[in-house]
Amino acid sequence: MPCCIPPSCIILPGTRNIDQTHSPQLESWVASANHPDCEFPIQNLPWGTFRKPGQEQSLPGIAIGDRILDASSAFGVESLAAVMAQPRERRIALRRVISRYLSEYQTGADRNLTALAEAELLLPCSIGDFTDFYASLHHATNVGTMFRPADPLFPNYKWVPIAYHGRASSVVVSGTPVRRPSGQIRQGQFARTERLDYELELGAFIGPGNQQGAPIPIAEAEDHLFGVCLLNDWSARDIQAWEYQPLGPFLAKNFATTISPWIVTLEALEPFRCDPEPRPPRDPPPLDYLSQTAPGAFRIALEAWLRTAQMPEPIRISHSQVASLYWTLGQMITHHTSNGCPLKPGDLIGSGTVSGPQKENRGCLLELTWRGTDPLSLPNGETRQFLEDGDEVIFRGRCEAPGYRSIGFGSARGMITNESAS
Ligand code: CA
C-alpha cells in the first residue's frame, strides 16, 4: 500500500458513510466521466483487473469514464486481492486518495490511463470459493409453485438463508463464450442440455474475511464485504431436475458462471443503502444472530437483455431490484460464517436469482416462460422457452438515489456456443 494513504478514518455504524467522494458536484479531469449517462463517474470508482494492449502483465485498475486508471503505477497497488484484504477503514481512505487523484489533475497523471475499449478485462482476482444463495422470496416462491403448487416454500426458507457451494474454477469474466453443457438430461439419456437458462444475480466479493472457528457478527458483516458485481449463474434445467435430489445443484450449475469485470465497492454503494423490503406479515423475524439494526439493503436495479443470431439488437427481457431480497448481503455473510466456516479475501457470494413480484421481474427463463409452457415472444417473431445456440445474455445494473450521482456496473455478457473447448 502506498504511504500517502492515511492509516484510518472513522466509520459510524448504523449510518450512511457518506463523504466528499459521494458529492454529486465532484467532477473528474477525465472528461468522459462527467457525462450524465456515464456508468463510471468519479463517484463510482469500481475496481477490476486488466491488461494493457499487447502486454502480458495483469494490473489492478479503476474504471473512470471510458478509461482505466492503472492503480499499480498511480498508487503502487500490487493487486486487487491485496486491496480486498485491507480493513474497511483503509479501503475508505484509499477511495479518498483515488477520488482526489482523479479530481485534481497533476502533470503526467494521464499517463496512468488506458482506454477501456483497448484493454483486456480479466477476472478481478483468483476466486478461492464460490457460494450461491437463494435469497429472493419471489424467485423461491415462483420456482416452488411450479414444482410443489400446494406448498411452494420449504419450512426452513424464512428462517435460514439457503445456499449451496458452487465451483470457483468455473467462474468466468464477461465476454467468455458459454459452451452448452452435456449431462444426464433425463433418466437413461446423456446429451446436450435442451433447457439452458440464465439466472440474474448480484455477486459479492469478500474483503478481509474470518479465521476458521470465528464467526462474523452481524454488526461487523459489512466490514467483510468488499463490493458487488453482476453474476449470471448459468443453469441447465433438465440436468438440474434429474440430479438435484437429495443434495442440491451440481453439474447443472458448475459448467460456467459469468461475472462482470468491475466490482462496485461497498463505499460506492453507500448513497443507495436502504432498509430491506418489509417481511410479509406473520413471517418470523430474523433470529438474533441475523438481526440487523442498520439499513442493510442496497437499491440496485438489475436488467437482463437478450440478443439472438437473428436479432442483433438486444432487447430487455426482465428487470428486478436487489433491495427486494429476503436476506441482505450482511445476513448472508454472517450466516455463512455462523458455524465457523472461514471466508477469505476474494471469495465470491451469489445472491441467488433476483426476481420480483411481477412477471417482468422474473430473473430467469424458467420463471419467465413458466418451465417453457409460456414461451417468450421476441419482436422479430422468434420465440424462446430456453436459450439457443448463438443467443447472448447481457446483464446490466444501475444505482440511482435522489441527490446523488447515478452509478453503473458495466455489463456481464455471455454467448451460448455448441462447440467443445479446444
Ligand atoms: Ca443461482
Short mmCIF file of C-alpha atoms and ligand atoms in Angstrom, two decimals:
data_model
loop_
_atom_site.label_atom_id
_atom_site.label_comp_id
_atom_site.label_asym_id
_atom_site.label_seq_id
_atom_site.Cartn_x
_atom_site.Cartn_y
_atom_site.Cartn_z
CA MET A 1 0.00 0.00 0.00
CA PRO A 2 1.28 3.48 -0.75
CA CYS A 3 2.45 5.58 2.16
CA CYS A 4 0.23 8.51 1.21
CA ILE A 5 -2.87 6.72 2.49
CA PRO A 6 -3.96 7.86 5.93
CA PRO A 7 -3.98 4.98 8.41
CA SER A 8 -7.65 5.09 9.28
CA CYS A 9 -10.88 7.01 9.23
CA ILE A 10 -13.98 6.84 11.33
CA ILE A 11 -16.82 4.50 10.41
CA LEU A 12 -20.13 5.31 12.02
CA PRO A 13 -22.11 2.11 12.46
CA GLY A 14 -25.79 2.38 11.60
CA THR A 15 -25.43 5.44 9.38
CA ARG A 16 -24.56 6.03 5.78
CA ASN A 17 -20.83 6.51 5.44
CA ILE A 18 -21.11 9.45 3.07
CA ASP A 19 -18.14 11.72 2.45
CA GLN A 20 -16.78 14.12 -0.13
CA THR A 21 -16.21 11.27 -2.61
CA HIS A 22 -20.00 10.98 -2.98
CA SER A 23 -20.64 14.67 -3.70
CA PRO A 24 -22.74 14.96 -6.88
CA GLN A 25 -20.83 18.15 -7.76
CA LEU A 26 -17.50 16.33 -7.91
CA GLU A 27 -16.07 16.08 -11.43
CA SER A 28 -13.02 14.41 -12.92
CA TRP A 29 -10.37 15.70 -15.32
CA VAL A 30 -11.20 12.55 -17.29
CA ALA A 31 -13.89 14.36 -19.27
CA SER A 32 -15.86 11.26 -20.31
CA ALA A 33 -16.57 10.52 -16.63
CA ASN A 34 -18.63 13.72 -16.32
CA HIS A 35 -21.27 12.80 -18.89
CA PRO A 36 -24.62 12.29 -17.11
CA ASP A 37 -25.12 8.82 -18.64
CA CYS A 38 -21.64 7.60 -17.74
CA GLU A 39 -21.68 4.43 -15.64
CA PHE A 40 -18.26 5.13 -14.18
CA PRO A 41 -18.30 8.72 -12.87
CA ILE A 42 -15.84 9.78 -10.18
CA GLN A 43 -18.43 8.83 -7.53
CA ASN A 44 -18.22 5.16 -8.58
CA LEU A 45 -14.54 4.12 -8.84
CA PRO A 46 -15.08 0.36 -9.36
CA TRP A 47 -12.10 -1.99 -9.22
CA GLY A 48 -11.05 -4.56 -11.79
CA THR A 49 -8.01 -6.33 -13.21
CA PHE A 50 -6.86 -5.68 -16.75
CA ARG A 51 -4.09 -5.98 -19.31
CA LYS A 52 -2.84 -3.15 -21.47
CA PRO A 53 -2.89 -3.84 -25.21
CA GLY A 54 -0.06 -6.16 -26.21
CA GLN A 55 1.15 -6.69 -22.64
CA GLU A 56 1.16 -9.83 -20.50
CA GLN A 57 1.10 -8.30 -17.04
CA SER A 58 -2.24 -8.17 -15.23
CA LEU A 59 -2.80 -4.91 -13.38
CA PRO A 60 -5.27 -3.65 -10.79
CA GLY A 61 -7.31 -0.79 -12.18
CA ILE A 62 -10.18 1.59 -11.53
CA ALA A 63 -12.75 2.41 -14.21
CA ILE A 64 -13.23 6.14 -14.76
CA GLY A 65 -15.34 7.28 -17.71
CA ASP A 66 -14.06 5.47 -20.79
CA ARG A 67 -10.63 4.95 -19.24
CA ILE A 68 -8.94 2.67 -16.70
CA LEU A 69 -6.63 4.16 -14.11
CA ASP A 70 -3.66 1.85 -13.51
CA ALA A 71 -3.60 1.55 -9.72
CA SER A 72 -0.16 -0.06 -9.72
CA SER A 73 1.58 2.87 -11.38
CA ALA A 74 -0.57 5.59 -9.75
CA PHE A 75 -0.62 4.27 -6.17
CA GLY A 76 1.75 1.30 -6.00
CA VAL A 77 -1.11 -1.18 -5.51
CA GLU A 78 0.19 -4.70 -6.23
CA SER A 79 -3.07 -6.47 -6.94
CA LEU A 80 -6.78 -6.20 -6.38
CA ALA A 81 -6.56 -9.13 -3.96
CA ALA A 82 -4.26 -7.01 -1.79
CA VAL A 83 -6.85 -4.21 -1.71
CA MET A 84 -9.66 -6.63 -0.82
CA ALA A 85 -7.71 -7.93 2.17
CA GLN A 86 -7.38 -4.42 3.66
CA PRO A 87 -9.54 -3.42 6.64
CA ARG A 88 -12.55 -1.31 5.73
CA GLU A 89 -11.07 1.93 7.11
CA ARG A 90 -8.07 1.55 4.80
CA ARG A 91 -10.30 0.90 1.83
CA ILE A 92 -12.29 4.03 2.60
CA ALA A 93 -9.06 6.01 2.92
CA LEU A 94 -7.79 4.62 -0.39
CA ARG A 95 -11.04 5.63 -2.09
CA ARG A 96 -10.48 9.21 -0.91
CA VAL A 97 -6.96 9.21 -2.32
CA ILE A 98 -8.17 7.88 -5.69
CA SER A 99 -11.04 10.37 -5.77
CA ARG A 100 -8.69 13.27 -5.18
CA TYR A 101 -6.22 11.96 -7.78
CA LEU A 102 -8.95 11.84 -10.40
CA SER A 103 -10.49 15.20 -9.49
CA GLU A 104 -7.32 17.31 -9.18
CA TYR A 105 -5.10 16.96 -12.22
CA GLN A 106 -1.39 16.69 -11.70
CA THR A 107 1.07 16.81 -14.54
CA GLY A 108 1.58 13.41 -16.10
CA ALA A 109 -1.37 11.75 -14.36
CA ASP A 110 -2.96 10.89 -17.69
CA ARG A 111 -0.01 8.60 -18.41
CA ASN A 112 -1.62 6.16 -15.95
CA LEU A 113 -4.77 5.84 -18.07
CA THR A 114 -5.65 3.14 -20.60
CA ALA A 115 -8.63 3.28 -22.94
CA LEU A 116 -11.26 0.86 -21.68
CA ALA A 117 -12.07 -0.22 -25.22
CA GLU A 118 -8.47 -1.31 -25.80
CA ALA A 119 -7.87 -3.14 -22.53
CA GLU A 120 -8.38 -6.82 -21.88
CA LEU A 121 -10.56 -7.22 -18.81
CA LEU A 122 -9.78 -10.23 -16.62
CA LEU A 123 -11.33 -11.90 -13.60
CA PRO A 124 -10.83 -9.39 -10.76
CA CYS A 125 -8.87 -11.87 -8.63
CA SER A 126 -8.26 -15.54 -8.05
CA ILE A 127 -11.57 -16.73 -6.59
CA GLY A 128 -10.99 -19.22 -3.80
CA ASP A 129 -14.57 -20.27 -3.11
CA PHE A 130 -17.98 -19.52 -4.55
CA THR A 131 -21.25 -19.87 -2.64
CA ASP A 132 -24.60 -19.18 -4.26
CA PHE A 133 -27.54 -18.19 -2.06
CA TYR A 134 -31.26 -18.34 -2.79
CA ALA A 135 -32.27 -15.04 -1.22
CA SER A 136 -35.18 -13.90 -3.39
CA LEU A 137 -38.50 -14.87 -1.87
CA HIS A 138 -40.19 -14.09 -5.20
CA HIS A 139 -37.85 -16.48 -7.06
CA ALA A 140 -38.14 -19.22 -4.44
CA THR A 141 -41.94 -18.88 -4.43
CA ASN A 142 -42.22 -18.96 -8.24
CA VAL A 143 -39.97 -22.00 -8.62
CA GLY A 144 -41.60 -23.74 -5.67
CA THR A 145 -45.05 -23.09 -7.14
CA MET A 146 -44.06 -24.82 -10.39
CA PHE A 147 -42.91 -27.98 -8.66
CA ARG A 148 -44.97 -28.01 -5.43
CA PRO A 149 -48.02 -25.81 -6.07
CA ALA A 150 -49.71 -26.68 -2.79
CA ASP A 151 -46.68 -25.87 -0.64
CA PRO A 152 -44.14 -23.85 -2.63
CA LEU A 153 -41.74 -22.87 0.16
CA PHE A 154 -39.95 -25.39 2.33
CA PRO A 155 -40.50 -24.62 6.03
CA ASN A 156 -36.87 -23.53 6.51
CA TYR A 157 -36.94 -20.74 3.90
CA LYS A 158 -37.96 -17.85 6.16
CA TRP A 159 -35.60 -18.88 8.94
CA VAL A 160 -32.33 -19.73 7.25
CA PRO A 161 -30.53 -18.16 4.25
CA ILE A 162 -30.35 -21.15 1.88
CA ALA A 163 -27.23 -21.66 -0.25
CA TYR A 164 -25.09 -24.27 -1.95
CA HIS A 165 -21.36 -24.37 -2.54
CA GLY A 166 -20.62 -23.59 -6.18
CA ARG A 167 -17.48 -24.11 -8.16
CA ALA A 168 -14.99 -21.23 -8.15
CA SER A 169 -12.95 -22.75 -11.00
CA SER A 170 -15.83 -22.31 -13.45
CA VAL A 171 -16.35 -18.58 -12.82
CA VAL A 172 -15.50 -16.63 -15.99
CA VAL A 173 -15.35 -12.95 -16.86
CA SER A 174 -17.90 -11.22 -19.06
CA GLY A 175 -17.46 -11.96 -22.76
CA THR A 176 -16.28 -15.53 -22.32
CA PRO A 177 -18.35 -17.85 -24.56
CA VAL A 178 -20.51 -20.35 -22.68
CA ARG A 179 -20.44 -23.85 -24.07
CA ARG A 180 -23.75 -25.70 -23.98
CA PRO A 181 -23.06 -28.46 -21.45
CA SER A 182 -23.83 -32.14 -21.80
CA GLY A 183 -25.18 -34.24 -18.98
CA GLN A 184 -27.85 -36.63 -17.86
CA ILE A 185 -30.84 -34.66 -19.02
CA ARG A 186 -33.33 -37.33 -18.03
CA GLN A 187 -33.38 -40.97 -16.98
CA GLY A 188 -31.26 -43.05 -19.35
CA GLN A 189 -30.11 -40.16 -21.56
CA PHE A 190 -26.78 -38.31 -21.68
CA ALA A 191 -26.95 -35.43 -24.16
CA ARG A 192 -26.51 -31.70 -24.67
CA THR A 193 -28.85 -29.78 -22.38
CA GLU A 194 -32.12 -28.74 -24.01
CA ARG A 195 -33.05 -26.35 -21.21
CA LEU A 196 -30.19 -23.90 -20.85
CA ASP A 197 -31.07 -20.87 -18.71
CA TYR A 198 -29.53 -17.79 -17.15
CA GLU A 199 -30.00 -16.53 -13.58
CA LEU A 200 -29.92 -12.78 -12.92
CA GLU A 201 -27.93 -12.35 -9.72
CA LEU A 202 -25.77 -9.98 -7.75
CA GLY A 203 -22.28 -11.22 -6.89
CA ALA A 204 -20.42 -10.08 -3.77
CA PHE A 205 -16.68 -10.24 -3.17
CA ILE A 206 -15.44 -10.86 0.36
CA GLY A 207 -12.96 -8.45 1.95
CA PRO A 208 -10.72 -9.45 4.88
CA GLY A 209 -12.81 -12.45 5.99
CA ASN A 210 -12.54 -14.52 9.17
CA GLN A 211 -10.43 -17.17 10.79
CA GLN A 212 -11.84 -20.69 10.91
CA GLY A 213 -13.92 -21.06 14.06
CA ALA A 214 -14.50 -17.30 14.46
CA PRO A 215 -17.98 -16.35 13.16
CA ILE A 216 -18.52 -12.81 11.87
CA PRO A 217 -21.14 -10.99 14.00
CA ILE A 218 -23.90 -9.29 12.03
CA ALA A 219 -22.75 -5.82 13.18
CA GLU A 220 -19.37 -6.47 11.52
CA ALA A 221 -20.59 -8.33 8.45
CA GLU A 222 -20.25 -5.42 6.04
CA ASP A 223 -16.64 -4.85 7.10
CA HIS A 224 -16.02 -8.06 5.16
CA LEU A 225 -17.98 -7.03 2.06
CA PHE A 226 -15.53 -5.61 -0.48
CA GLY A 227 -18.01 -4.90 -3.25
CA VAL A 228 -20.51 -6.27 -5.73
CA CYS A 229 -20.76 -7.23 -9.39
CA LEU A 230 -23.25 -8.72 -11.83
CA LEU A 231 -23.42 -12.50 -11.82
CA ASN A 232 -25.02 -14.97 -14.23
CA ASP A 233 -25.43 -18.42 -12.72
CA TRP A 234 -25.97 -20.33 -15.99
CA SER A 235 -28.19 -23.32 -15.31
CA ALA A 236 -29.13 -26.46 -17.25
CA ARG A 237 -32.68 -27.06 -16.05
CA ASP A 238 -33.05 -30.61 -17.35
CA ILE A 239 -29.79 -31.74 -15.74
CA GLN A 240 -30.81 -29.89 -12.58
CA ALA A 241 -34.27 -31.50 -12.37
CA TRP A 242 -32.78 -35.00 -12.68
CA GLU A 243 -29.78 -34.61 -10.38
CA TYR A 244 -30.79 -32.21 -7.61
CA GLN A 245 -32.34 -34.64 -5.14
CA PRO A 246 -31.25 -35.13 -2.42
CA LEU A 247 -28.10 -32.97 -2.30
CA GLY A 248 -28.89 -29.94 -4.47
CA PRO A 249 -27.30 -28.39 -7.56
CA PHE A 250 -24.16 -29.98 -9.02
CA LEU A 251 -23.34 -30.34 -12.73
CA ALA A 252 -26.39 -28.29 -13.76
CA LYS A 253 -24.60 -25.20 -12.44
CA ASN A 254 -20.83 -25.65 -12.37
CA PHE A 255 -20.04 -25.55 -16.09
CA ALA A 256 -19.91 -21.72 -16.12
CA THR A 257 -20.78 -18.68 -14.03
CA THR A 258 -20.23 -15.28 -15.66
CA ILE A 259 -19.38 -12.13 -13.70
CA SER A 260 -18.94 -8.51 -14.77
CA PRO A 261 -15.31 -7.34 -14.66
CA TRP A 262 -15.92 -4.30 -12.41
CA ILE A 263 -16.51 -4.54 -8.68
CA VAL A 264 -18.57 -1.66 -7.33
CA THR A 265 -17.30 -1.17 -3.79
CA LEU A 266 -19.36 -1.05 -0.63
CA GLU A 267 -18.22 2.57 -0.29
CA ALA A 268 -19.66 3.49 -3.71
CA LEU A 269 -22.97 1.86 -2.72
CA GLU A 270 -23.45 3.94 0.44
CA PRO A 271 -25.84 6.53 -1.11
CA PHE A 272 -28.08 3.67 -2.23
CA ARG A 273 -28.32 1.97 1.15
CA CYS A 274 -31.87 1.33 2.36
CA ASP A 275 -33.99 -0.79 4.64
CA PRO A 276 -34.87 -4.19 3.23
CA GLU A 277 -38.43 -4.61 1.98
CA PRO A 278 -40.68 -5.32 4.95
CA ARG A 279 -41.25 -9.00 5.54
CA PRO A 280 -44.77 -10.24 4.88
CA PRO A 281 -46.99 -10.16 7.99
CA ARG A 282 -46.67 -13.19 10.26
CA ASP A 283 -43.22 -14.06 8.87
CA PRO A 284 -40.75 -14.81 11.66
CA PRO A 285 -38.26 -12.01 12.41
CA PRO A 286 -34.63 -12.95 11.78
CA LEU A 287 -33.04 -14.79 14.69
CA ASP A 288 -30.84 -12.63 16.91
CA TYR A 289 -27.58 -13.54 15.18
CA LEU A 290 -29.09 -12.33 11.85
CA SER A 291 -30.90 -9.29 13.25
CA GLN A 292 -29.61 -6.06 11.68
CA THR A 293 -30.25 -2.69 13.28
CA ALA A 294 -28.73 -0.59 10.46
CA PRO A 295 -30.26 -0.48 6.98
CA GLY A 296 -28.57 -3.43 5.30
CA ALA A 297 -30.09 -3.43 1.82
CA PHE A 298 -28.98 -1.58 -1.33
CA ARG A 299 -31.09 -0.23 -4.16
CA ILE A 300 -29.53 -1.81 -7.26
CA ALA A 301 -31.66 -2.17 -10.39
CA LEU A 302 -30.74 -5.23 -12.44
CA GLU A 303 -31.66 -5.94 -16.06
CA ALA A 304 -31.36 -8.96 -18.34
CA TRP A 305 -31.10 -8.40 -22.10
CA LEU A 306 -31.20 -10.98 -24.88
CA ARG A 307 -29.64 -10.87 -28.33
CA THR A 308 -30.07 -13.73 -30.80
CA ALA A 309 -28.32 -14.69 -34.04
CA GLN A 310 -31.37 -13.38 -35.92
CA MET A 311 -31.92 -10.35 -33.66
CA PRO A 312 -28.73 -8.29 -33.49
CA GLU A 313 -30.26 -5.51 -31.37
CA PRO A 314 -30.68 -6.87 -27.83
CA ILE A 315 -34.00 -6.46 -26.03
CA ARG A 316 -34.61 -6.24 -22.31
CA ILE A 317 -36.42 -9.36 -21.11
CA SER A 318 -36.54 -8.74 -17.36
CA HIS A 319 -35.64 -6.29 -14.65
CA SER A 320 -35.59 -6.57 -10.87
CA GLN A 321 -34.44 -4.87 -7.69
CA VAL A 322 -31.77 -6.16 -5.29
CA ALA A 323 -33.44 -4.36 -2.35
CA SER A 324 -36.33 -6.82 -2.67
CA LEU A 325 -34.19 -9.75 -1.47
CA TYR A 326 -35.42 -11.53 1.65
CA TRP A 327 -31.89 -11.68 3.09
CA THR A 328 -29.25 -8.95 2.95
CA LEU A 329 -25.63 -9.47 1.96
CA GLY A 330 -24.67 -8.88 5.59
CA GLN A 331 -27.02 -11.62 6.73
CA MET A 332 -25.58 -13.97 4.10
CA ILE A 333 -22.01 -13.29 5.29
CA THR A 334 -22.89 -13.75 8.96
CA HIS A 335 -24.90 -16.88 8.33
CA HIS A 336 -22.14 -18.34 6.14
CA THR A 337 -19.62 -17.97 8.97
CA SER A 338 -22.02 -18.78 11.82
CA ASN A 339 -20.66 -22.31 12.13
CA GLY A 340 -17.06 -21.09 11.99
CA CYS A 341 -16.64 -21.52 8.23
CA PRO A 342 -13.81 -19.24 7.10
CA LEU A 343 -14.36 -16.70 4.32
CA LYS A 344 -11.25 -15.40 2.58
CA PRO A 345 -10.44 -12.26 0.58
CA GLY A 346 -11.67 -12.75 -2.97
CA ASP A 347 -14.26 -15.39 -2.13
CA LEU A 348 -17.41 -14.87 -4.15
CA ILE A 349 -21.01 -15.00 -2.96
CA GLY A 350 -24.04 -15.02 -5.25
CA SER A 351 -27.39 -13.61 -4.12
CA GLY A 352 -29.46 -16.19 -5.96
CA THR A 353 -31.77 -15.24 -8.80
CA VAL A 354 -33.20 -11.78 -8.14
CA SER A 355 -36.88 -11.85 -9.08
CA GLY A 356 -39.73 -9.52 -8.16
CA PRO A 357 -43.48 -9.67 -7.78
CA GLN A 358 -44.45 -9.06 -11.43
CA LYS A 359 -43.91 -11.23 -14.50
CA GLU A 360 -41.40 -8.77 -15.97
CA ASN A 361 -39.38 -9.08 -12.74
CA ARG A 362 -38.69 -12.79 -13.15
CA GLY A 363 -34.92 -13.29 -13.19
CA CYS A 364 -34.60 -16.44 -15.32
CA LEU A 365 -36.30 -18.14 -18.28
CA LEU A 366 -37.56 -20.97 -16.08
CA GLU A 367 -39.79 -18.39 -14.38
CA LEU A 368 -40.38 -16.09 -17.37
CA THR A 369 -41.66 -18.94 -19.57
CA TRP A 370 -43.05 -20.92 -16.62
CA ARG A 371 -40.93 -24.03 -17.37
CA GLY A 372 -41.30 -23.45 -21.10
CA THR A 373 -45.12 -23.60 -21.06
CA ASP A 374 -45.45 -19.88 -21.88
CA PRO A 375 -42.67 -19.13 -24.40
CA LEU A 376 -41.17 -15.69 -24.70
CA SER A 377 -42.16 -13.90 -27.95
CA LEU A 378 -39.36 -11.79 -29.43
CA PRO A 379 -40.07 -8.73 -31.62
CA ASN A 380 -38.65 -10.44 -34.72
CA GLY A 381 -41.11 -13.34 -34.47
CA GLU A 382 -38.76 -15.79 -32.75
CA THR A 383 -39.82 -17.48 -29.54
CA ARG A 384 -37.80 -18.82 -26.63
CA GLN A 385 -38.51 -21.42 -23.99
CA PHE A 386 -34.85 -21.67 -23.10
CA LEU A 387 -31.59 -20.37 -24.61
CA GLU A 388 -30.50 -21.42 -28.08
CA ASP A 389 -27.02 -21.53 -29.60
CA GLY A 390 -25.95 -18.06 -30.70
CA ASP A 391 -28.06 -16.34 -28.04
CA GLU A 392 -26.23 -13.75 -25.97
CA VAL A 393 -27.44 -12.81 -22.50
CA ILE A 394 -26.37 -9.40 -21.23
CA PHE A 395 -26.84 -8.20 -17.64
CA ARG A 396 -26.75 -4.57 -16.60
CA GLY A 397 -27.01 -2.85 -13.24
CA ARG A 398 -27.56 0.71 -12.06
CA CYS A 399 -27.99 2.59 -8.78
CA GLU A 400 -29.99 5.79 -8.50
CA ALA A 401 -30.96 7.92 -5.50
CA PRO A 402 -32.25 11.49 -5.21
CA GLY A 403 -29.43 13.96 -4.63
CA TYR A 404 -26.67 11.56 -5.70
CA ARG A 405 -24.84 10.76 -8.91
CA SER A 406 -26.12 7.60 -10.57
CA ILE A 407 -23.56 4.81 -10.96
CA GLY A 408 -23.49 1.72 -13.18
CA PHE A 409 -21.98 -1.74 -13.26
CA GLY A 410 -20.96 -2.15 -16.91
CA SER A 411 -22.17 -5.49 -18.19
CA ALA A 412 -21.88 -9.26 -17.73
CA ARG A 413 -22.39 -10.99 -21.07
CA GLY A 414 -22.05 -14.46 -22.43
CA MET A 415 -22.93 -16.09 -25.76
CA ILE A 416 -24.06 -19.70 -26.00
CA THR A 417 -21.97 -21.90 -28.28
CA ASN A 418 -22.25 -25.55 -29.14
CA GLU A 419 -18.55 -26.08 -29.63
CA SER A 420 -16.26 -28.12 -27.47
CA ALA A 421 -13.43 -26.34 -25.72
CA SER A 422 -10.19 -26.77 -27.60
CA CA B 1 -28.34 -19.40 -8.68
#
